Amino acid sequence: MPERLDAVRPYAVSLFRIVTGLLFACHGAASLFGVLGGARGGGTVPVGDWPGWYAAVIQLVAGTLVLLGLGTRSAAFAASGSMAYAYFTVHQPQSLMPLQNGGEASAMFCWAFALLIFTGPGALALDGLFADRARRDRAEARPEAAIA
């Protein structure tokens, strides 16, 4: 059984990455465009509002990049950092425990993205597609390397 689970691990990581990125991007879209219920129960975050508007931009951009598996580790680093900032500046001053201060989403997103920094994007990612293409292009540019 462990061998079977190990064989599908890269696909499970991809599914985890896709769902996490989608949910994060939805938070950003809600805050920036008022879709999916909008920000804070309706409406949008005012442009340039600190830190809400900047957090929403990070959520939308980093979430979309993670969803696609494009620059996954860098995007996950930015997303994890933004959620750590949100937790410690917005939620933690009210109470230490996430259940008491309403910071469960911030804490979970922070740790989920931290995990993706170390695991990478998994098997189904644009990063892998571009890496394969770059390897092929380098091999075609140096045919003598393929002979040796």
mmCIF file of C-alpha atoms in Angstrom:
data_model
loop_
_atom_site.group_PDB
_atom_site.id
_atom_site.type_symbol
_atom_site.label_atom_id
_atom_site.label_comp_id
_atom_site.label_asym_id
_atom_site.label_seq_id
_atom_site.Cartn_x
_atom_site.Cartn_y
_atom_site.Cartn_z
ATOM 1 C CA MET A 1 0.000 0.000 0.000
ATOM 2 C CA PRO A 2 2.699 2.608 0.798
ATOM 3 C CA GLU A 3 4.246 2.007 -2.639
ATOM 4 C CA ARG A 4 0.943 2.814 -4.337
ATOM 5 C CA LEU A 5 0.577 5.971 -2.293
ATOM 6 C CA ASP A 6 4.141 7.016 -3.097
ATOM 7 C CA ALA A 7 3.435 6.514 -6.804
ATOM 8 C CA VAL A 8 0.552 9.001 -6.775
ATOM 9 C CA ARG A 9 2.184 11.532 -4.425
ATOM 10 C CA PRO A 10 3.145 13.993 -7.211
ATOM 11 C CA TYR A 11 -0.469 14.032 -8.408
ATOM 12 C CA ALA A 12 -1.825 14.456 -4.879
ATOM 13 C CA VAL A 13 0.542 17.405 -4.371
ATOM 14 C CA SER A 14 -0.744 18.890 -7.650
ATOM 15 C CA LEU A 15 -4.350 18.525 -6.541
ATOM 16 C CA PHE A 16 -3.517 20.112 -3.167
ATOM 17 C CA ARG A 17 -1.738 22.983 -4.963
ATOM 18 C CA ILE A 18 -4.618 23.543 -7.408
ATOM 19 C CA VAL A 19 -7.305 23.641 -4.707
ATOM 20 C CA THR A 20 -5.241 25.846 -2.382
ATOM 21 C CA GLY A 21 -4.367 28.265 -5.192
ATOM 22 C CA LEU A 22 -7.980 28.444 -6.373
ATOM 23 C CA LEU A 23 -9.336 29.178 -2.898
ATOM 24 C CA PHE A 24 -6.673 31.840 -2.304
ATOM 25 C CA ALA A 25 -7.296 33.495 -5.685
ATOM 26 C CA CYS A 26 -11.033 33.551 -4.912
ATOM 27 C CA HIS A 27 -10.334 35.560 -1.746
ATOM 28 C CA GLY A 28 -8.387 38.102 -3.793
ATOM 29 C CA ALA A 29 -11.056 38.293 -6.511
ATOM 30 C CA ALA A 30 -13.776 38.781 -3.896
ATOM 31 C CA SER A 31 -11.907 41.678 -2.303
ATOM 32 C CA LEU A 32 -10.829 43.362 -5.544
ATOM 33 C CA PHE A 33 -13.895 42.861 -7.738
ATOM 34 C CA GLY A 34 -16.756 42.252 -5.301
ATOM 35 C CA VAL A 35 -17.505 38.810 -6.735
ATOM 36 C CA LEU A 36 -18.300 35.700 -4.668
ATOM 37 C CA GLY A 37 -19.853 37.768 -1.902
ATOM 38 C CA GLY A 38 -17.321 40.581 -2.024
ATOM 39 C CA ALA A 39 -14.987 41.853 0.655
ATOM 40 C CA ARG A 40 -16.165 41.742 4.250
ATOM 41 C CA GLY A 41 -19.631 40.586 3.263
ATOM 42 C CA GLY A 42 -20.032 42.865 0.230
ATOM 43 C CA GLY A 43 -18.306 45.453 -1.875
ATOM 44 C CA THR A 44 -14.637 45.836 -2.640
ATOM 45 C CA VAL A 45 -11.530 46.980 -0.820
ATOM 46 C CA PRO A 46 -10.632 50.585 -1.753
ATOM 47 C CA VAL A 47 -7.679 50.816 -4.153
ATOM 48 C CA GLY A 48 -4.437 51.420 -2.282
ATOM 49 C CA ASP A 49 -5.979 50.701 1.137
ATOM 50 C CA TRP A 50 -3.269 49.323 3.457
ATOM 51 C CA PRO A 51 -3.034 46.399 4.001
ATOM 52 C CA GLY A 52 -6.310 45.094 2.546
ATOM 53 C CA TRP A 53 -5.897 46.068 -1.103
ATOM 54 C CA TYR A 54 -2.274 44.893 -1.245
ATOM 55 C CA ALA A 55 -3.223 41.621 0.444
ATOM 56 C CA ALA A 56 -5.991 41.111 -2.115
ATOM 57 C CA VAL A 57 -3.570 41.671 -5.001
ATOM 58 C CA ILE A 58 -1.147 39.159 -3.490
ATOM 59 C CA GLN A 59 -4.020 36.711 -3.004
ATOM 60 C CA LEU A 60 -5.209 37.011 -6.592
ATOM 61 C CA VAL A 61 -1.786 36.958 -8.266
ATOM 62 C CA ALA A 62 -0.047 34.404 -6.029
ATOM 63 C CA GLY A 63 -3.169 32.232 -5.883
ATOM 64 C CA THR A 64 -3.426 32.182 -9.675
ATOM 65 C CA LEU A 65 0.278 31.378 -10.083
ATOM 66 C CA VAL A 66 0.047 28.561 -7.536
ATOM 67 C CA LEU A 67 -3.136 27.266 -9.191
ATOM 68 C CA LEU A 68 -1.351 27.093 -12.556
ATOM 69 C CA GLY A 69 1.876 25.745 -11.090
ATOM 70 C CA LEU A 70 3.855 28.657 -12.508
ATOM 71 C CA GLY A 71 6.621 29.969 -10.271
ATOM 72 C CA THR A 72 5.005 27.912 -7.553
ATOM 73 C CA ARG A 73 7.690 28.134 -4.884
ATOM 74 C CA SER A 74 8.145 31.909 -5.212
ATOM 75 C CA ALA A 75 4.400 32.560 -5.306
ATOM 76 C CA ALA A 76 3.865 30.250 -2.328
ATOM 77 C CA PHE A 77 6.595 32.108 -0.419
ATOM 78 C CA ALA A 78 4.864 35.459 -1.014
ATOM 79 C CA ALA A 79 1.461 34.003 -0.136
ATOM 80 C CA SER A 80 2.719 32.322 3.029
ATOM 81 C CA GLY A 81 4.419 35.519 4.164
ATOM 82 C CA SER A 82 1.331 37.606 3.537
ATOM 83 C CA MET A 83 -0.783 35.208 5.580
ATOM 84 C CA ALA A 84 1.734 35.179 8.425
ATOM 85 C CA TYR A 85 1.625 38.995 8.387
ATOM 86 C CA ALA A 86 -2.187 38.925 8.399
ATOM 87 C CA TYR A 87 -2.277 36.500 11.291
ATOM 88 C CA PHE A 88 0.191 38.346 13.509
ATOM 89 C CA THR A 89 -1.056 41.881 12.810
ATOM 90 C CA VAL A 90 -4.816 41.356 12.524
ATOM 91 C CA HIS A 91 -5.733 38.208 14.446
ATOM 92 C CA GLN A 92 -3.086 37.409 17.054
ATOM 93 C CA PRO A 93 -3.425 40.708 18.986
ATOM 94 C CA GLN A 94 -7.014 39.682 19.831
ATOM 95 C CA SER A 95 -6.014 36.262 21.187
ATOM 96 C CA LEU A 96 -3.247 33.716 20.637
ATOM 97 C CA MET A 97 -5.320 30.778 19.394
ATOM 98 C CA PRO A 98 -6.701 30.934 15.822
ATOM 99 C CA LEU A 99 -10.040 29.482 16.924
ATOM 100 C CA GLN A 100 -10.477 32.357 19.366
ATOM 101 C CA ASN A 101 -9.248 35.192 17.126
ATOM 102 C CA GLY A 102 -10.820 34.214 13.778
ATOM 103 C CA GLY A 103 -7.471 33.573 12.162
ATOM 104 C CA GLU A 104 -7.954 29.936 11.123
ATOM 105 C CA ALA A 105 -7.944 30.754 7.400
ATOM 106 C CA SER A 106 -4.807 32.878 7.687
ATOM 107 C CA ALA A 107 -2.989 30.196 9.681
ATOM 108 C CA MET A 108 -4.050 27.361 7.371
ATOM 109 C CA PHE A 109 -3.153 29.258 4.195
ATOM 110 C CA CYS A 110 0.200 30.245 5.727
ATOM 111 C CA TRP A 111 1.131 26.644 6.480
ATOM 112 C CA ALA A 112 -0.341 25.238 3.252
ATOM 113 C CA PHE A 113 1.774 27.603 1.181
ATOM 114 C CA ALA A 114 4.804 26.907 3.374
ATOM 115 C CA LEU A 115 4.383 23.226 2.544
ATOM 116 C CA LEU A 116 4.285 24.019 -1.186
ATOM 117 C CA ILE A 117 7.560 25.918 -0.877
ATOM 118 C CA PHE A 118 9.216 22.646 0.111
ATOM 119 C CA THR A 119 7.233 20.123 -1.955
ATOM 120 C CA GLY A 120 7.135 22.091 -5.185
ATOM 121 C CA PRO A 121 4.237 22.067 -7.627
ATOM 122 C CA GLY A 122 3.770 18.328 -8.136
ATOM 123 C CA ALA A 123 3.405 16.503 -11.440
ATOM 124 C CA LEU A 124 0.762 18.651 -13.132
ATOM 125 C CA ALA A 125 2.220 22.148 -13.375
ATOM 126 C CA LEU A 126 3.217 24.665 -16.011
ATOM 127 C CA ASP A 127 6.654 24.830 -14.355
ATOM 128 C CA GLY A 128 7.312 21.261 -15.492
ATOM 129 C CA LEU A 129 6.068 21.957 -19.000
ATOM 130 C CA PHE A 130 8.411 24.915 -19.416
ATOM 131 C CA ALA A 131 11.341 23.017 -17.878
ATOM 132 C CA ASP A 132 10.834 20.137 -20.330
ATOM 133 C CA ARG A 133 10.671 22.551 -23.258
ATOM 134 C CA ALA A 134 13.864 24.330 -22.115
ATOM 135 C CA ARG A 135 15.687 20.985 -21.828
ATOM 136 C CA ARG A 136 14.599 19.999 -25.345
ATOM 137 C CA ASP A 137 15.662 23.382 -26.732
ATOM 138 C CA ARG A 138 19.099 23.089 -25.114
ATOM 139 C CA ALA A 139 19.529 19.554 -26.463
ATOM 140 C CA GLU A 140 18.553 20.675 -29.992
ATOM 141 C CA ALA A 141 20.960 23.627 -29.808
ATOM 142 C CA ARG A 142 23.854 21.306 -28.873
ATOM 143 C CA PRO A 143 23.501 18.137 -30.956
ATOM 144 C CA GLU A 144 27.058 17.090 -30.107
ATOM 145 C CA ALA A 145 26.045 16.796 -26.455
ATOM 146 C CA ALA A 146 23.440 14.195 -27.398
ATOM 147 C CA ILE A 147 26.072 12.083 -29.178
ATOM 148 C CA ALA A 148 28.513 12.000 -26.267
#
